[in-house]
mmCIF file of C-alpha atoms in Angstrom:
data_model
loop_
_atom_site.group_PDB
_atom_site.id
_atom_site.type_symbol
_atom_site.label_atom_id
_atom_site.label_comp_id
_atom_site.label_asym_id
_atom_site.label_seq_id
_atom_site.Cartn_x
_atom_site.Cartn_y
_atom_site.Cartn_z
ATOM 1 C CA GLU I 20 39.790 80.513 64.353
ATOM 2 C CA ASP I 21 40.809 84.032 65.344
ATOM 3 C CA GLN I 22 39.615 86.547 62.778
ATOM 4 C CA VAL I 23 39.521 90.311 62.214
ATOM 5 C CA THR I 24 37.234 91.987 59.671
ATOM 6 C CA GLN I 25 37.251 95.677 58.830
ATOM 7 C CA SER I 26 34.579 97.708 57.075
ATOM 8 C CA PRO I 27 34.216 99.478 54.822
ATOM 9 C CA GLU I 28 37.160 98.482 52.604
ATOM 10 C CA ALA I 29 37.310 102.023 51.231
ATOM 11 C CA LEU I 30 35.849 105.324 52.385
ATOM 12 C CA ARG I 31 35.839 108.663 50.620
ATOM 13 C CA LEU I 32 35.014 111.750 52.666
ATOM 14 C CA GLN I 33 34.944 115.455 52.085
ATOM 15 C CA GLU I 34 37.174 117.486 54.345
ATOM 16 C CA GLY I 35 35.261 118.092 57.582
ATOM 17 C CA GLU I 36 32.842 115.176 57.061
ATOM 18 C CA SER I 37 33.043 112.960 60.155
ATOM 19 C CA SER I 38 32.668 109.184 59.974
ATOM 20 C CA SER I 39 33.554 105.876 61.638
ATOM 21 C CA LEU I 40 35.545 102.813 60.652
ATOM 22 C CA ASN I 41 34.576 99.414 62.015
ATOM 23 C CA CYS I 42 36.707 96.487 63.176
ATOM 24 C CA SER I 43 34.911 93.267 64.128
ATOM 25 C CA TYR I 44 36.866 90.503 65.776
ATOM 26 C CA THR I 45 36.356 86.883 66.725
ATOM 27 C CA VAL I 46 38.932 85.596 69.165
ATOM 28 C CA SER I 47 39.028 83.106 72.006
ATOM 29 C CA GLY I 48 40.272 85.856 74.292
ATOM 30 C CA LEU I 49 41.638 89.372 73.819
ATOM 31 C CA ARG I 50 44.870 90.724 75.256
ATOM 32 C CA GLY I 51 44.637 93.938 73.287
ATOM 33 C CA LEU I 52 43.281 95.591 70.170
ATOM 34 C CA PHE I 53 45.497 97.933 68.192
ATOM 35 C CA TRP I 54 44.900 100.571 65.572
ATOM 36 C CA TYR I 55 47.613 101.460 63.098
ATOM 37 C CA ARG I 56 47.857 103.915 60.232
ATOM 38 C CA GLN I 57 49.654 102.828 57.069
ATOM 39 C CA ASP I 58 50.703 105.175 54.296
ATOM 40 C CA PRO I 59 51.429 103.710 50.824
ATOM 41 C CA GLY I 60 54.731 101.810 50.749
ATOM 42 C CA LYS I 61 55.365 102.396 54.464
ATOM 43 C CA GLY I 62 55.195 100.400 57.661
ATOM 44 C CA PRO I 63 52.223 100.508 60.045
ATOM 45 C CA GLU I 64 52.362 103.464 62.423
ATOM 46 C CA PHE I 65 50.980 102.843 65.912
ATOM 47 C CA LEU I 66 47.922 104.862 66.931
ATOM 48 C CA PHE I 67 46.060 103.253 69.869
ATOM 49 C CA THR I 68 45.873 100.261 72.166
ATOM 50 C CA LEU I 69 42.568 99.213 73.760
ATOM 51 C CA TYR I 70 42.361 96.492 76.374
ATOM 52 C CA SER I 71 38.828 96.193 77.687
ATOM 53 C CA ALA I 72 35.242 96.840 76.627
ATOM 54 C CA GLY I 73 34.172 100.412 77.272
ATOM 55 C CA GLU I 74 37.665 101.801 76.895
ATOM 56 C CA GLU I 75 38.211 104.892 74.719
ATOM 57 C CA LYS I 76 41.379 106.598 73.490
ATOM 58 C CA GLU I 77 41.727 109.912 71.643
ATOM 59 C CA LYS I 78 44.417 111.550 69.576
ATOM 60 C CA GLU I 79 43.761 114.748 67.655
ATOM 61 C CA ARG I 80 40.839 114.026 65.294
ATOM 62 C CA LEU I 81 40.778 110.285 66.047
ATOM 63 C CA LYS I 82 38.928 108.419 68.777
ATOM 64 C CA ALA I 83 38.998 104.661 69.225
ATOM 65 C CA THR I 84 36.392 102.709 71.187
ATOM 66 C CA LEU I 85 36.050 99.051 72.106
ATOM 67 C CA THR I 86 33.168 96.670 72.795
ATOM 68 C CA LYS I 87 33.249 92.914 73.346
ATOM 69 C CA LYS I 88 32.846 92.232 69.619
ATOM 70 C CA GLU I 89 34.127 95.266 67.774
ATOM 71 C CA SER I 90 36.064 98.477 67.779
ATOM 72 C CA PHE I 91 35.361 101.773 66.083
ATOM 73 C CA LEU I 92 37.747 104.429 64.899
ATOM 74 C CA HIS I 93 35.861 107.714 64.793
ATOM 75 C CA ILE I 94 37.309 110.481 62.640
ATOM 76 C CA THR I 95 36.036 113.946 63.450
ATOM 77 C CA ALA I 96 36.325 116.734 60.865
ATOM 78 C CA PRO I 97 38.993 114.898 58.833
ATOM 79 C CA LYS I 98 41.635 116.708 56.808
ATOM 80 C CA PRO I 99 43.325 115.538 53.571
ATOM 81 C CA GLU I 100 46.408 114.545 55.579
ATOM 82 C CA ASP I 101 44.293 111.908 57.349
ATOM 83 C CA SER I 102 44.137 109.992 54.056
ATOM 84 C CA ALA I 103 45.739 106.574 54.651
ATOM 85 C CA THR I 104 44.889 102.943 55.269
ATOM 86 C CA TYR I 105 43.800 102.263 58.839
ATOM 87 C CA LEU I 106 44.599 98.813 60.159
ATOM 88 C CA CYS I 107 43.057 97.023 63.103
ATOM 89 C CA ALA I 108 44.937 94.176 64.788
ATOM 90 C CA VAL I 109 44.264 91.930 67.767
ATOM 91 C CA HIS I 110 46.605 90.234 70.185
ATOM 92 C CA PRO I 111 44.649 87.125 71.152
ATOM 93 C CA THR I 112 44.996 84.803 74.114
ATOM 94 C CA PRO I 113 46.271 82.286 75.012
ATOM 95 C CA GLY I 114 49.953 83.047 74.911
ATOM 96 C CA ASN I 115 51.907 86.237 75.248
ATOM 97 C CA THR I 116 54.220 86.070 72.243
ATOM 98 C CA GLY I 117 52.647 89.234 70.876
ATOM 99 C CA LYS I 118 51.499 87.719 67.607
ATOM 100 C CA LEU I 119 49.126 90.203 65.953
ATOM 101 C CA ILE I 120 46.264 89.241 63.661
ATOM 102 C CA PHE I 121 45.426 92.033 61.241
ATOM 103 C CA GLY I 122 42.301 92.986 59.369
ATOM 104 C CA GLN I 123 42.516 93.911 55.720
ATOM 105 C CA GLY I 124 42.293 97.621 56.458
ATOM 106 C CA THR I 125 40.086 100.547 55.509
ATOM 107 C CA THR I 126 41.521 102.923 52.934
ATOM 108 C CA LEU I 127 40.393 106.451 53.719
ATOM 109 C CA GLN I 128 40.543 109.264 51.188
ATOM 110 C CA VAL I 129 39.712 112.768 52.370
ATOM 111 C CA LYS I 130 39.107 115.290 49.611
ATOM 112 C CA PRO I 131 39.657 119.013 50.167
ATOM 113 C CA GLU Q 23 62.115 109.417 68.911
ATOM 114 C CA PRO Q 24 63.423 105.818 68.743
ATOM 115 C CA GLU Q 25 62.401 103.873 65.660
ATOM 116 C CA VAL Q 26 62.827 100.506 63.996
ATOM 117 C CA THR Q 27 65.043 100.613 60.918
ATOM 118 C CA GLN Q 28 65.268 98.109 58.058
ATOM 119 C CA THR Q 29 67.716 97.533 55.215
ATOM 120 C CA PRO Q 30 67.611 97.335 52.303
ATOM 121 C CA SER Q 31 64.461 99.244 51.379
ATOM 122 C CA HIS Q 32 64.164 97.212 48.167
ATOM 123 C CA GLN Q 33 65.746 93.881 47.293
ATOM 124 C CA VAL Q 34 65.505 92.249 43.872
ATOM 125 C CA THR Q 35 66.626 88.633 43.576
ATOM 126 C CA GLN Q 36 66.404 85.657 41.280
ATOM 127 C CA MET Q 37 64.263 82.671 42.202
ATOM 128 C CA GLY Q 38 66.282 80.140 44.180
ATOM 129 C CA GLN Q 39 68.696 82.708 45.603
ATOM 130 C CA GLU Q 40 69.185 83.362 49.303
ATOM 131 C CA VAL Q 41 68.291 86.758 50.768
ATOM 132 C CA ILE Q 42 68.892 88.302 54.170
ATOM 133 C CA LEU Q 43 66.687 91.108 55.370
ATOM 134 C CA ARG Q 44 68.036 93.203 58.193
ATOM 135 C CA CYS Q 45 66.402 95.097 61.019
ATOM 136 C CA VAL Q 46 67.580 97.185 63.933
ATOM 137 C CA PRO Q 47 64.840 97.132 66.601
ATOM 138 C CA ILE Q 48 64.319 99.837 69.201
ATOM 139 C CA SER Q 49 67.221 99.534 71.608
ATOM 140 C CA ASN Q 50 65.474 98.643 74.880
ATOM 141 C CA HIS Q 51 62.922 96.296 73.319
ATOM 142 C CA LEU Q 52 63.027 92.580 74.003
ATOM 143 C CA TYR Q 53 60.469 91.043 71.613
ATOM 144 C CA PHE Q 54 61.084 91.002 67.887
ATOM 145 C CA TYR Q 55 58.841 90.094 64.981
ATOM 146 C CA TRP Q 56 58.685 89.635 61.248
ATOM 147 C CA TYR Q 57 55.510 90.166 59.275
ATOM 148 C CA ARG Q 58 54.890 90.228 55.572
ATOM 149 C CA GLN Q 59 52.341 91.919 53.344
ATOM 150 C CA ILE Q 60 51.738 90.666 49.832
ATOM 151 C CA LEU Q 61 50.529 93.490 47.595
ATOM 152 C CA GLY Q 62 46.862 94.237 48.272
ATOM 153 C CA GLN Q 63 46.585 91.692 51.092
ATOM 154 C CA LYS Q 64 46.596 91.669 54.887
ATOM 155 C CA VAL Q 65 49.663 92.033 57.040
ATOM 156 C CA GLU Q 66 50.555 88.451 58.074
ATOM 157 C CA PHE Q 67 52.522 87.284 61.098
ATOM 158 C CA LEU Q 68 55.620 85.210 60.340
ATOM 159 C CA VAL Q 69 57.591 84.779 63.544
ATOM 160 C CA SER Q 70 58.207 86.122 67.024
ATOM 161 C CA PHE Q 71 61.581 86.006 68.780
ATOM 162 C CA TYR Q 72 62.391 86.440 72.450
ATOM 163 C CA ASN Q 73 65.379 85.608 74.614
ATOM 164 C CA ASN Q 74 67.354 84.408 71.573
ATOM 165 C CA GLU Q 75 64.828 81.888 70.431
ATOM 166 C CA ILE Q 76 61.668 81.629 68.356
ATOM 167 C CA SER Q 77 58.621 81.909 70.597
ATOM 168 C CA GLU Q 78 55.997 81.408 67.908
ATOM 169 C CA LYS Q 79 55.913 80.938 64.143
ATOM 170 C CA SER Q 80 53.181 80.748 61.537
ATOM 171 C CA GLU Q 81 52.566 78.088 58.910
ATOM 172 C CA ILE Q 82 54.199 80.415 56.377
ATOM 173 C CA PHE Q 83 57.486 80.247 58.292
ATOM 174 C CA ASP Q 84 58.715 76.915 56.949
ATOM 175 C CA ASP Q 85 62.225 75.453 56.737
ATOM 176 C CA GLN Q 86 63.201 77.992 54.077
ATOM 177 C CA PHE Q 87 62.980 80.784 56.651
ATOM 178 C CA SER Q 88 65.241 81.472 59.601
ATOM 179 C CA VAL Q 89 65.812 84.345 62.008
ATOM 180 C CA GLU Q 90 68.840 85.395 63.964
ATOM 181 C CA ARG Q 91 69.974 88.063 66.358
ATOM 182 C CA PRO Q 92 73.690 87.976 65.586
ATOM 183 C CA ASP Q 93 74.615 90.785 67.969
ATOM 184 C CA GLY Q 94 72.981 93.152 70.435
ATOM 185 C CA SER Q 95 71.364 95.338 67.814
ATOM 186 C CA ASN Q 96 70.539 93.484 64.584
ATOM 187 C CA PHE Q 97 67.697 91.079 63.859
ATOM 188 C CA THR Q 98 67.701 89.258 60.528
ATOM 189 C CA LEU Q 99 65.330 87.220 58.410
ATOM 190 C CA LYS Q 100 66.907 84.778 55.964
ATOM 191 C CA ILE Q 101 65.078 83.119 53.107
ATOM 192 C CA ARG Q 102 67.254 80.248 51.863
ATOM 193 C CA SER Q 103 65.831 79.619 48.421
ATOM 194 C CA THR Q 104 63.421 82.312 47.313
ATOM 195 C CA LYS Q 105 60.245 81.564 45.386
ATOM 196 C CA LEU Q 106 58.126 83.860 43.263
ATOM 197 C CA GLU Q 107 55.441 83.840 45.950
ATOM 198 C CA ASP Q 108 57.899 85.266 48.490
ATOM 199 C CA SER Q 109 57.580 88.628 46.743
ATOM 200 C CA ALA Q 110 56.102 90.950 49.375
ATOM 201 C CA MET Q 111 56.824 93.761 51.811
ATOM 202 C CA TYR Q 112 58.562 92.409 54.892
ATOM 203 C CA PHE Q 113 58.146 94.341 58.115
ATOM 204 C CA CYS Q 114 60.178 94.019 61.267
ATOM 205 C CA ALA Q 115 58.589 95.045 64.559
ATOM 206 C CA SER Q 116 59.662 95.223 68.173
ATOM 207 C CA ARG Q 117 58.044 95.719 71.538
ATOM 208 C CA ALA Q 118 59.148 96.221 75.106
ATOM 209 C CA LEU Q 119 58.865 93.630 77.847
ATOM 210 C CA ALA Q 120 55.428 92.027 78.139
ATOM 211 C CA GLY Q 121 52.985 94.053 80.089
ATOM 212 C CA GLN Q 122 50.031 96.334 79.790
ATOM 213 C CA TYR Q 123 51.622 98.606 77.216
ATOM 214 C CA ASN Q 124 52.675 96.007 74.696
ATOM 215 C CA GLU Q 125 52.201 97.778 71.410
ATOM 216 C CA GLN Q 126 54.536 96.817 68.581
ATOM 217 C CA PHE Q 127 56.456 99.382 66.578
ATOM 218 C CA PHE Q 128 57.062 98.626 62.942
ATOM 219 C CA GLY Q 129 59.907 99.465 60.615
ATOM 220 C CA PRO Q 130 59.457 100.991 57.144
ATOM 221 C CA GLY Q 131 59.711 97.596 55.449
ATOM 222 C CA THR Q 132 61.811 95.883 52.811
ATOM 223 C CA ARG Q 133 60.178 95.314 49.450
ATOM 224 C CA LEU Q 134 61.346 91.913 48.184
ATOM 225 C CA THR Q 135 60.909 91.194 44.499
ATOM 226 C CA VAL Q 136 61.668 87.652 43.307
ATOM 227 C CA LEU Q 137 62.109 87.276 39.548
#
């Protein structure tokens, strides 16, 4: 069964304290791995797509990496506005309907 | 910047009533989705829709659920007879034609409360 697990469930950082969020996945095959940001009461906001092991993507203070079993979202020198829930989702094979399987998310709180 | 929109933002209904949740996907997108998120739980896939038909549905998407694209812009989710356990945030998403860059863009959600 395709499965996505994120850790930790919650993370509290001081402003400027870098850290990483983990997303482990078990799928028969991977079409793509996606990171989203979700603010309370809002829809997921797209951040990154990763397709193959070794791939990296960066956006401002965020960098996403991918291996054959997991993905990391590295947050460098976070600011309070980075506080949100970060969701990892996979688009597994077979099929190309685009069905995403989500992890439960990591809720990040950055204190000033 | 194009975005997915959803109406209403909050819907309150009585158990057993029918509800229709509405979405306007990004205009040049061809794949459409509904997901739901029960409070404190994961985002769960409900259904995908392409070329005017359902391409995949989950076990959650039983006979009480239906989807429709009544015109060139709207995409709707109907729940025929709501149950208490249908209370959740419902998200619509869309993506462009299949290919390398197949990320889905989500709407702001409709909070459905069944009393």
